[in-house]
mmCIF file of C-alpha atoms in Angstrom:
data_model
loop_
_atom_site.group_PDB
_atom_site.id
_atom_site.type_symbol
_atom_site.label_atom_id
_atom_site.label_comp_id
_atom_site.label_asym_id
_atom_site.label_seq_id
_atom_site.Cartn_x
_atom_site.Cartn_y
_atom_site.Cartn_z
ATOM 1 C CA UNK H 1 4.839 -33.077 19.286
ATOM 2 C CA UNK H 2 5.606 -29.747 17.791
ATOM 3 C CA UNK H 3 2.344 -29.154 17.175
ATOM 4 C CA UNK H 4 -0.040 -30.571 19.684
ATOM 5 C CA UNK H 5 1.406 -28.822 22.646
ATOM 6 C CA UNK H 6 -0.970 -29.913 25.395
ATOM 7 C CA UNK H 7 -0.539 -33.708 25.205
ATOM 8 C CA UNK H 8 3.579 -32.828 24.910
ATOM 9 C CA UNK H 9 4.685 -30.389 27.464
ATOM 10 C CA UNK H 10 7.595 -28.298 26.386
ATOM 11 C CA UNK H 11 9.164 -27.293 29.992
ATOM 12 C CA UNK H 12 11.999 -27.069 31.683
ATOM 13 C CA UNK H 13 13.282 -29.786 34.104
ATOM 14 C CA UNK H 14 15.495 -27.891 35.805
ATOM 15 C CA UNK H 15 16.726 -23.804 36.255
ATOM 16 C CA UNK H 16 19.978 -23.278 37.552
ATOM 17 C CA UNK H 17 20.073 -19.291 38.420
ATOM 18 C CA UNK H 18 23.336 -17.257 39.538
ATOM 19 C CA UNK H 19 24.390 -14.098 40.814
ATOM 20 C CA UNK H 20 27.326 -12.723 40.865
ATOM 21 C CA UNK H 21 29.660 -10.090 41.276
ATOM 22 C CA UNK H 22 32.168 -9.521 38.697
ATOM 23 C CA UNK H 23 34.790 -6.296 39.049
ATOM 24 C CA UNK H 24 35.115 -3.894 35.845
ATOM 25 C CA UNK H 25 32.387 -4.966 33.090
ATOM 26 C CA UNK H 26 32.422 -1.813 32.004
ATOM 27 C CA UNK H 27 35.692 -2.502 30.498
ATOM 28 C CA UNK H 28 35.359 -5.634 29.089
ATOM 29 C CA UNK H 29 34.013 -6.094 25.838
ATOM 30 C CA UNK H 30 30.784 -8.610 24.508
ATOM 31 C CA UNK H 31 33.442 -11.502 22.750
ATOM 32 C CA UNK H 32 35.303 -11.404 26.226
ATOM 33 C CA UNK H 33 32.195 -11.749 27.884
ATOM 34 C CA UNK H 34 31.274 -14.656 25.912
ATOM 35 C CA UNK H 35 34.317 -16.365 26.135
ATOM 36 C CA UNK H 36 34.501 -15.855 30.094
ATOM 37 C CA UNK H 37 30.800 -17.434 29.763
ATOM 38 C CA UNK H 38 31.988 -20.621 27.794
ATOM 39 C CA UNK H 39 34.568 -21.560 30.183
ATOM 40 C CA UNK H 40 32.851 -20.191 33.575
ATOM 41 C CA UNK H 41 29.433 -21.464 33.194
ATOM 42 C CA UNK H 42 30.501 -24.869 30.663
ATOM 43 C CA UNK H 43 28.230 -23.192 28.006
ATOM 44 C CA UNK H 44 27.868 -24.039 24.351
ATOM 45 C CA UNK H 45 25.952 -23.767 21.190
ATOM 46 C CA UNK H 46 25.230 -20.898 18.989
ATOM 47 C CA UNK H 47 24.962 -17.552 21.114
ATOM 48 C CA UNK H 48 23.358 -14.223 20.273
ATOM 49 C CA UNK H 49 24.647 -10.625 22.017
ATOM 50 C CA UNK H 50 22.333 -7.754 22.684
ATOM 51 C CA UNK H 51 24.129 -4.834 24.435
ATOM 52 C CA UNK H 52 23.124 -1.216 25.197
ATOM 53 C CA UNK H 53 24.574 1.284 27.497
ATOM 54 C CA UNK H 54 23.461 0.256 30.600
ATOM 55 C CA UNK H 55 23.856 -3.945 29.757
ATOM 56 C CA UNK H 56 24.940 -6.658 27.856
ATOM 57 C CA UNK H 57 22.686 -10.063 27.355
ATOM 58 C CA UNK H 58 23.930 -12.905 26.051
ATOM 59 C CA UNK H 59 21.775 -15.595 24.613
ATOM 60 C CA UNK H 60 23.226 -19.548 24.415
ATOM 61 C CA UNK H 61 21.158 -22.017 22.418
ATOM 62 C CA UNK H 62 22.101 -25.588 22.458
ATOM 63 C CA UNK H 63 19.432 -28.081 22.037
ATOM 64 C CA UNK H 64 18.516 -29.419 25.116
ATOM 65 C CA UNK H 65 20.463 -26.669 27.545
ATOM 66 C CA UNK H 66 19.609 -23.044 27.062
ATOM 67 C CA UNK H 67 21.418 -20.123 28.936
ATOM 68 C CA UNK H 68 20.400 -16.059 29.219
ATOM 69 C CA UNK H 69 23.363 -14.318 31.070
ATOM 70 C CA UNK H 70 22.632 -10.576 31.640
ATOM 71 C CA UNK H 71 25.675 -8.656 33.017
ATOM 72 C CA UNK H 72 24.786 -5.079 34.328
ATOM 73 C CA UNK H 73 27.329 -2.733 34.327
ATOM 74 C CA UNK H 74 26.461 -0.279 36.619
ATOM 75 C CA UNK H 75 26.537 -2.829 39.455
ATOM 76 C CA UNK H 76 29.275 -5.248 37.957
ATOM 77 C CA UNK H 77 27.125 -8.601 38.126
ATOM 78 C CA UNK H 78 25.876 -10.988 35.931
ATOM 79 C CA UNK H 79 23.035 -12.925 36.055
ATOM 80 C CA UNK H 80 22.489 -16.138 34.863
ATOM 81 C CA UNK H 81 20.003 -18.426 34.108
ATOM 82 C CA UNK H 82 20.906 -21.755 32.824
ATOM 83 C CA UNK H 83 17.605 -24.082 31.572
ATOM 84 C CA UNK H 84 18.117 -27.475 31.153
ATOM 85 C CA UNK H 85 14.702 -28.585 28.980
ATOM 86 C CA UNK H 86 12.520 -31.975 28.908
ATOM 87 C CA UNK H 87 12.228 -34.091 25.681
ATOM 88 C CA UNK H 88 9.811 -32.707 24.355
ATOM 89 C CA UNK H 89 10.967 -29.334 24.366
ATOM 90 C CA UNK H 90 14.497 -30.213 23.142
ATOM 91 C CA UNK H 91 13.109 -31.731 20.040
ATOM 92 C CA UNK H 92 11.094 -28.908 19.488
ATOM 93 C CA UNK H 93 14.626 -26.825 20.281
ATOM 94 C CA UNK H 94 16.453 -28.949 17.419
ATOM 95 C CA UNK H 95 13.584 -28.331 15.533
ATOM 96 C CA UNK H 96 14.152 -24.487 15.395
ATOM 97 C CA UNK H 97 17.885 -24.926 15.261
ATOM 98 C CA UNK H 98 19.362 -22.938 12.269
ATOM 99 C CA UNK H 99 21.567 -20.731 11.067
ATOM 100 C CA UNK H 100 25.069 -21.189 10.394
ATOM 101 C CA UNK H 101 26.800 -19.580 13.635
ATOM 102 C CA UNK H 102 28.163 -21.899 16.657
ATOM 103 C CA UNK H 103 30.824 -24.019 15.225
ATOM 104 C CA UNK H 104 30.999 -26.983 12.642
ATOM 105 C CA UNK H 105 28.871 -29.219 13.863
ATOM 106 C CA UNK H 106 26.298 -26.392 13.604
ATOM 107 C CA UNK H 107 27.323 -25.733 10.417
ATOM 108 C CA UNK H 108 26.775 -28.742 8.993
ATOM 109 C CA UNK H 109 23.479 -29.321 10.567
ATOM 110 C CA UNK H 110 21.932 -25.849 8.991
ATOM 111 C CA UNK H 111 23.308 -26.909 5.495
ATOM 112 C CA UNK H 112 21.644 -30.389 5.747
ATOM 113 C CA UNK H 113 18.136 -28.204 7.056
ATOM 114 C CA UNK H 114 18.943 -26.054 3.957
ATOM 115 C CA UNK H 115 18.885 -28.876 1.802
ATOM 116 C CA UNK H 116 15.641 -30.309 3.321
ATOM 117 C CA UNK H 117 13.858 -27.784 2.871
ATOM 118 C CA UNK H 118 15.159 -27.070 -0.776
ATOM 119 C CA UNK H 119 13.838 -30.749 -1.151
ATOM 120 C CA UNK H 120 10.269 -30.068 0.217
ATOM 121 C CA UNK H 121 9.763 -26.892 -2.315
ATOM 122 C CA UNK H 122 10.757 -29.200 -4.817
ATOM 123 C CA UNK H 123 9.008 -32.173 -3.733
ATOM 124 C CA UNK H 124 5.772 -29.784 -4.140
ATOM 125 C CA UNK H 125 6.834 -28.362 -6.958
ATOM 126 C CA UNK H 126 7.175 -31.871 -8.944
ATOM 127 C CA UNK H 127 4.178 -33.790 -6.833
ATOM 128 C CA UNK H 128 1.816 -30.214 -8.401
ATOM 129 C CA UNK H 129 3.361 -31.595 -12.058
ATOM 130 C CA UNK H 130 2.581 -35.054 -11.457
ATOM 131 C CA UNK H 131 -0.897 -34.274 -10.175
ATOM 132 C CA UNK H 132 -1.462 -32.124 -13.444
ATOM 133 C CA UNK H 133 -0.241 -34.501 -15.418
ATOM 134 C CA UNK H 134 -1.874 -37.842 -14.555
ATOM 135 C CA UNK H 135 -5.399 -37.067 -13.299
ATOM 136 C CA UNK H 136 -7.904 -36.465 -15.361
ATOM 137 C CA UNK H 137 -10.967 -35.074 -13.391
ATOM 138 C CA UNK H 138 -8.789 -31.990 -11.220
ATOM 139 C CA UNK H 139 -11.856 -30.525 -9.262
ATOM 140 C CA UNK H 140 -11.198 -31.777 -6.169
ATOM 141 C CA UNK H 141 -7.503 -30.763 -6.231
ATOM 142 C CA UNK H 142 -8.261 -27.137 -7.365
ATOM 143 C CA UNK H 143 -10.526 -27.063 -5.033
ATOM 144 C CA UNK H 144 -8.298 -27.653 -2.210
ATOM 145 C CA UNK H 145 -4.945 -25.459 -3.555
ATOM 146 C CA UNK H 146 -7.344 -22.688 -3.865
ATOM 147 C CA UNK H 147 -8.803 -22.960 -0.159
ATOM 148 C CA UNK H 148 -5.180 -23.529 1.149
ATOM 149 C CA UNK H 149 -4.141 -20.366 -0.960
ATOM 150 C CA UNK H 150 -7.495 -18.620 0.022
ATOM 151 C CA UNK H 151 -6.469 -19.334 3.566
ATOM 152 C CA UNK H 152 -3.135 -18.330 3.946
ATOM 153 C CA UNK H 153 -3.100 -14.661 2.156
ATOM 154 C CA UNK H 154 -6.319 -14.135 4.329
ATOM 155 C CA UNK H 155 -4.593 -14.981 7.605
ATOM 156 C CA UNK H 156 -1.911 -12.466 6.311
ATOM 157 C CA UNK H 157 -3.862 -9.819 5.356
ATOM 158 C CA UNK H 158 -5.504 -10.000 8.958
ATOM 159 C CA UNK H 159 -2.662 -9.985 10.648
ATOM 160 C CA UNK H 160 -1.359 -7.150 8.837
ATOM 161 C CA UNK H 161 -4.747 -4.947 8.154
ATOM 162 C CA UNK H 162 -5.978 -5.213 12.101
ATOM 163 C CA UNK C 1 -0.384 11.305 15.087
ATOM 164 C CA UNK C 2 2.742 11.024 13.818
ATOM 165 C CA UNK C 3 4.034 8.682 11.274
ATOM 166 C CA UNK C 4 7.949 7.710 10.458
ATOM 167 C CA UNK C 5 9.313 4.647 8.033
ATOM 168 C CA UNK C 6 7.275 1.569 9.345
ATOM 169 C CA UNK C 7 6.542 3.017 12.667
ATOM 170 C CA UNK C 8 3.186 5.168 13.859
ATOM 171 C CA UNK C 9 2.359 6.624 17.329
ATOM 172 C CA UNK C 10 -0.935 6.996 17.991
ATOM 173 C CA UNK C 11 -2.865 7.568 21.289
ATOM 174 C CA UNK C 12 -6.439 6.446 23.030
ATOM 175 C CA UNK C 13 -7.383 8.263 26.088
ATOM 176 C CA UNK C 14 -9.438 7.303 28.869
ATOM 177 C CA UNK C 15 -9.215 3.794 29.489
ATOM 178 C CA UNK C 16 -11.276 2.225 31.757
ATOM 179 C CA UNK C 17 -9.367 -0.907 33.685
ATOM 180 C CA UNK C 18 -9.337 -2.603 36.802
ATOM 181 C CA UNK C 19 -5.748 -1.381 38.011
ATOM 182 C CA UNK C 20 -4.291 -4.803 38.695
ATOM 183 C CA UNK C 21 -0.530 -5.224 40.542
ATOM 184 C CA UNK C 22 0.471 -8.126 38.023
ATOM 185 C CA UNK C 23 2.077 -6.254 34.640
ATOM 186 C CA UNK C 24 1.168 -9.016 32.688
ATOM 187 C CA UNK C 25 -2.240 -9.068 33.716
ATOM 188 C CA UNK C 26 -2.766 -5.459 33.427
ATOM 189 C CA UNK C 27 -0.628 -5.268 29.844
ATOM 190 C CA UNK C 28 -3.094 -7.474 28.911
ATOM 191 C CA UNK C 29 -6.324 -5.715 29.966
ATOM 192 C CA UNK C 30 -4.459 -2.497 27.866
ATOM 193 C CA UNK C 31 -4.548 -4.714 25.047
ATOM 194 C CA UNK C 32 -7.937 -5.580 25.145
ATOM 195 C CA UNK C 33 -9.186 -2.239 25.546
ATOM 196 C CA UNK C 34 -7.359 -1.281 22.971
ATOM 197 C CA UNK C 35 -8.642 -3.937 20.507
ATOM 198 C CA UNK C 36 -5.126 -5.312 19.444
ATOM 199 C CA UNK C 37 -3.799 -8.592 18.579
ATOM 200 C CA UNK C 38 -1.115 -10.207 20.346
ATOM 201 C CA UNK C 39 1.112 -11.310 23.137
ATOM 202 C CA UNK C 40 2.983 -9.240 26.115
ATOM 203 C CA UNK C 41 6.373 -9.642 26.700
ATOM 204 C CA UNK C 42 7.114 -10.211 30.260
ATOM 205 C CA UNK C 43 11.302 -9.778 29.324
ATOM 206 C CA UNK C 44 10.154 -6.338 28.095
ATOM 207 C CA UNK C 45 7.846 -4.913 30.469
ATOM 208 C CA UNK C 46 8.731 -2.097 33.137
ATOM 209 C CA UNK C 47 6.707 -0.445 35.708
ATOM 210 C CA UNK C 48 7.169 2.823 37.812
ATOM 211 C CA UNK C 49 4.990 4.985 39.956
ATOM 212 C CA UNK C 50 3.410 7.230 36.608
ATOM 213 C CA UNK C 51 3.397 4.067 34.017
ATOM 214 C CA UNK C 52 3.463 1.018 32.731
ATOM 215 C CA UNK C 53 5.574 0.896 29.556
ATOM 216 C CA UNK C 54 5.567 -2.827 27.446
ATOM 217 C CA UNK C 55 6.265 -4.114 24.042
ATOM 218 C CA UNK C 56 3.890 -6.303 22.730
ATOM 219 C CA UNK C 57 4.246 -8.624 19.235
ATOM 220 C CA UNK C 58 2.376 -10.502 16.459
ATOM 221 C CA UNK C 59 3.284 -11.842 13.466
ATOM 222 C CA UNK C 60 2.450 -8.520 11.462
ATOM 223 C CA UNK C 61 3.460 -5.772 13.911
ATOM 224 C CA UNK C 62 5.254 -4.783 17.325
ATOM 225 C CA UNK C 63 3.706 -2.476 19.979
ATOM 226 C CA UNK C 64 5.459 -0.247 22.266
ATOM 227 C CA UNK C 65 2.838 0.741 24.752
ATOM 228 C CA UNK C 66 3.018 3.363 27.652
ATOM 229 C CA UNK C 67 0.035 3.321 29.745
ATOM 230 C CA UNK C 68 0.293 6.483 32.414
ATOM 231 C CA UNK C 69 -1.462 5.861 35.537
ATOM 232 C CA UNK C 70 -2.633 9.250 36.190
ATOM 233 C CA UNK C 71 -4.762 10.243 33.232
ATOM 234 C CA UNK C 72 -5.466 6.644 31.783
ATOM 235 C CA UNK C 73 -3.911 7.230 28.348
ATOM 236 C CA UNK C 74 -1.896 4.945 26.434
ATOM 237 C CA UNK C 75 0.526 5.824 23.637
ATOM 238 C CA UNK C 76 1.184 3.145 21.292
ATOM 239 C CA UNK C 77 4.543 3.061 19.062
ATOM 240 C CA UNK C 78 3.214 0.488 16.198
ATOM 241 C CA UNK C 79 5.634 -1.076 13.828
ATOM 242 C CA UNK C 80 4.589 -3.006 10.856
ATOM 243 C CA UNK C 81 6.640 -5.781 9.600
ATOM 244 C CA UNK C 82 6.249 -6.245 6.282
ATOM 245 C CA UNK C 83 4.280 -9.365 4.096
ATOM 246 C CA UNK C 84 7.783 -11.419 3.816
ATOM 247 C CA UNK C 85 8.097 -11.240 7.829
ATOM 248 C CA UNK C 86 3.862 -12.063 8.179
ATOM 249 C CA UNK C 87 4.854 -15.061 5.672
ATOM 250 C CA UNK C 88 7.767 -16.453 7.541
ATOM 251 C CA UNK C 89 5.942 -16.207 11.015
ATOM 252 C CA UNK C 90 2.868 -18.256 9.467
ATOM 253 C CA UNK C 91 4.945 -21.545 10.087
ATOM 254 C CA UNK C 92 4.293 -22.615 13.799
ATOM 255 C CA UNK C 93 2.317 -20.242 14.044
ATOM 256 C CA UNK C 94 -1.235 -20.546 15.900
ATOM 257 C CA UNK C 95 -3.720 -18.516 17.734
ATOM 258 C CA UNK C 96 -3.190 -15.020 18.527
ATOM 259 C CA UNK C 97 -4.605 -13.220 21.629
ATOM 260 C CA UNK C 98 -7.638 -11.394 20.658
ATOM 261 C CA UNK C 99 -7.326 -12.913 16.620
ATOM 262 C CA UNK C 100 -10.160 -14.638 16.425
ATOM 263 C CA UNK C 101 -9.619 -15.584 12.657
ATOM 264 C CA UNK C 102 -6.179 -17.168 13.328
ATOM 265 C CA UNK C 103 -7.992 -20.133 15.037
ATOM 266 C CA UNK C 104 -9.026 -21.323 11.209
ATOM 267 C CA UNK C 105 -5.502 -21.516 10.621
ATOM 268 C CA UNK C 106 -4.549 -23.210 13.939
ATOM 269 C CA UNK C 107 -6.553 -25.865 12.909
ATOM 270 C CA UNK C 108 -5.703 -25.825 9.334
ATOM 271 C CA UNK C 109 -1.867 -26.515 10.596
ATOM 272 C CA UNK C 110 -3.201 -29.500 12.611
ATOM 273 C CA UNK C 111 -4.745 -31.354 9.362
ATOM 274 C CA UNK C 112 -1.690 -30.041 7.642
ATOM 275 C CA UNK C 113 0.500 -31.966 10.078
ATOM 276 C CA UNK C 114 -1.865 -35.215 10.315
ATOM 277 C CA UNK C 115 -1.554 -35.219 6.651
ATOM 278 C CA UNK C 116 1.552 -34.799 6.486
ATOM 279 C CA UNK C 117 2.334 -37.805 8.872
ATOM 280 C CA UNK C 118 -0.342 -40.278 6.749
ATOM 281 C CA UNK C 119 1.515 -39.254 3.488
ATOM 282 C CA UNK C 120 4.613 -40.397 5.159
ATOM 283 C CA UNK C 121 2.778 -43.767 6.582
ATOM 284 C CA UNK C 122 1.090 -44.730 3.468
ATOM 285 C CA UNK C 123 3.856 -43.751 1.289
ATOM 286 C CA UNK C 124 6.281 -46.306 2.860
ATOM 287 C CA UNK C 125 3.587 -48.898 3.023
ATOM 288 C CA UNK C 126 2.841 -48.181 -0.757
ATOM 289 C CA UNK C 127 6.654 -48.459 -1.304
ATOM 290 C CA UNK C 128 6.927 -51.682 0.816
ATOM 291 C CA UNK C 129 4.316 -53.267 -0.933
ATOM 292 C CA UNK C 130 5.946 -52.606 -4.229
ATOM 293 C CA UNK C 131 7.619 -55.458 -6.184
ATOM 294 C CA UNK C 132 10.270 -53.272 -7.147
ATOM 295 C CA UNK C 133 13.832 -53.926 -5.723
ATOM 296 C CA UNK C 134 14.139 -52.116 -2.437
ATOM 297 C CA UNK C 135 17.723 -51.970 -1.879
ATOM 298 C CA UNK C 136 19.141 -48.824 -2.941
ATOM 299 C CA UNK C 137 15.882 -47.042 -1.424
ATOM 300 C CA UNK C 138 16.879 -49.164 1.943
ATOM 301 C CA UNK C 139 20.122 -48.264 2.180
ATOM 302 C CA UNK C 140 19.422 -44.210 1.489
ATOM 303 C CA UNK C 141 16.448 -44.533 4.006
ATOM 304 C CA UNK C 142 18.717 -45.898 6.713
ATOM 305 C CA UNK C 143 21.543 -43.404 6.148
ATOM 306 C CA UNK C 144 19.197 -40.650 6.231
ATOM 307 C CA UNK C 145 17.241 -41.480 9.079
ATOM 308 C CA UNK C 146 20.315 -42.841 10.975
ATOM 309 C CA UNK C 147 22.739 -40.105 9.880
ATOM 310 C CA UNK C 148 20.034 -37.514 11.378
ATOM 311 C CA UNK C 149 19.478 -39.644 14.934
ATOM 312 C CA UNK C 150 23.405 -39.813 15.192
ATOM 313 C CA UNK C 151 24.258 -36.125 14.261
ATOM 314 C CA UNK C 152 21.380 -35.125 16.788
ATOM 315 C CA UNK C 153 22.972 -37.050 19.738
ATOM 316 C CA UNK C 154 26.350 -35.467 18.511
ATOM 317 C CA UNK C 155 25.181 -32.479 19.041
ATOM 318 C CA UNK C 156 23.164 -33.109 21.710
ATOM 319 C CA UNK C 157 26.178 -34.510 23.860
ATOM 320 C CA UNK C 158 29.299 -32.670 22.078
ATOM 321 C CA UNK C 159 27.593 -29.403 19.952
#
């Protein structure tokens, strides 16, 4: 599912967009903003701000509902779009969930990622010993770490060098 | 050309392209007749009556582009990332517009997953099978795996 896109559609099911006109922006600040959001729009999750001079954008990630809200202060409106997503595309949504911003509950679920993935470095770490250890006749296994390895500082180099 | 931390601006003049009134359709043809990897971004894409200005990203680098209608000449604000950056983006990561080498590891991320999910299969059949006592490995199997359905609803319904 996270990998085989076609067979697994990642969309949205439904868009709820809104415009509207809201008096002096330009003097309220990005945590207002965000706070006005919450309660206005029934928005949660973790929530990145991006602001410049002429607008502020703020970003809500929950898995499942996601939510862009640009307010323009020249013309005192926001706009919002708020994406409510399939399945397939939430899983792939809690997937990507990390970081430890957007409460406890968020909190708790990036230190239990953290530890997963300290687990899977490990888990390669020890399986390599094991391997080394108990077989005999390694060809095959060299011969596969060192395509792997060939591979992957290849694709960087490309990446980086064209 | 001029050159400042990670950034270089660099410029190719007379491009041929069929003028087209979609942005993303002409960012794209700028791409390709520039020979560069990577995807448009629609959310960063403006067009007036002398240009077409868009950023454009891959793993390795960003593009600021400005393509100017009048003489056909786009100036290109490229920004490498750095190797840690190219290293981190490598997970999920799968073909890239006009990289034709990334489609080796687009498919070497599809054996890696369908490996990935036999290890998993055979390893609990292998552990099933095994005459050890299964208990503790139950119990820390079901707590795991039900701890991670439940906090996912949680948050699903309550985050």
């Amino acid at each position: 599912m996270m990998i085989f896109e076609a067979p697994f559609p990642r969309e949205n099911i439904k868009v709820v967009k809104i415009k509207e006109r809201i008096d002096g922006i330009r003097s309220i600040d990005a945590d207002s903003l965000v706070r006005w959001s919450t309660v206005k729009y029934n928005l949660r999750g973790q929530h990145k701000t991006r602001e410049n001079e002429e607008r502020i954008v703020i970003d809500f990630s929950h898995p499942g509902i996601t939510a862009s809200l640009e307010f323009t202060r020249q013309y005192d409106s926001v706009y919002v779009e708020i994406r409510k997503a399939n399945f397939n595309m939430t899983m792939n949504q809690f997937h990507r969930l990390h970081g430890y911003s957007g409460g406890w509950n968020y909190f708790l679920w990036a230190f239990v990622y953290d530890l997963s993935s300290t687990s899977m470095i490990i888990f390669s770490v020890t399986g390599f010993y094991l391997w080394y250890k108990t077989e005999r006749r390694r060809l095959a296994g060299w011969l596969v770490l060192a395509a792997s390895t060939i591979l992957t500082f290849s694709t960087i180099f490309y990446l980086m060098y064209n | 050309m001029q050159q400042q931390r990670d950034s270089i601006l660099w410029q190719r003049q007379s491009l041929t392209l069929n003028e087209s009134k979609d942005d993303i359709k002409l960012a794209e043809a700028i791409r390709d007749s520039l020979a560069l990897m990577g995807w448009p971004l629609p959310w960063e894409m403006s067009r007036d009556s002398t240009a077409l200005r868009f950023a454009m990203e891959q793993p390795a680098k960003r593009y600021f582009i400005t393509y100017t209608f009048d003489n056909n000449v786009a100036s290109v604000v490229e920004t490498r990332k750095g190797f840690w950056r190219v290293f981190n983006s490598l997970h999920g990561s799968g073909y890239v517009p006009n990289g034709s080498f990334t489609t080796l590891w687009q498919g070497y991320t599809w054996v890696i997953v369908i490996v990935g999910v036999l290890s998993i299969i055979t390893g609990l059949y292998i552990w099933i099978k095994s005459q050890e006592d299964k208990r503790s490995g139950l119990a820390i199997l079901t707590i795991c795996a039900g701890g991670a359905v439940i906090w996912m609803i949680k948050l699903y319904l309550m985050g």
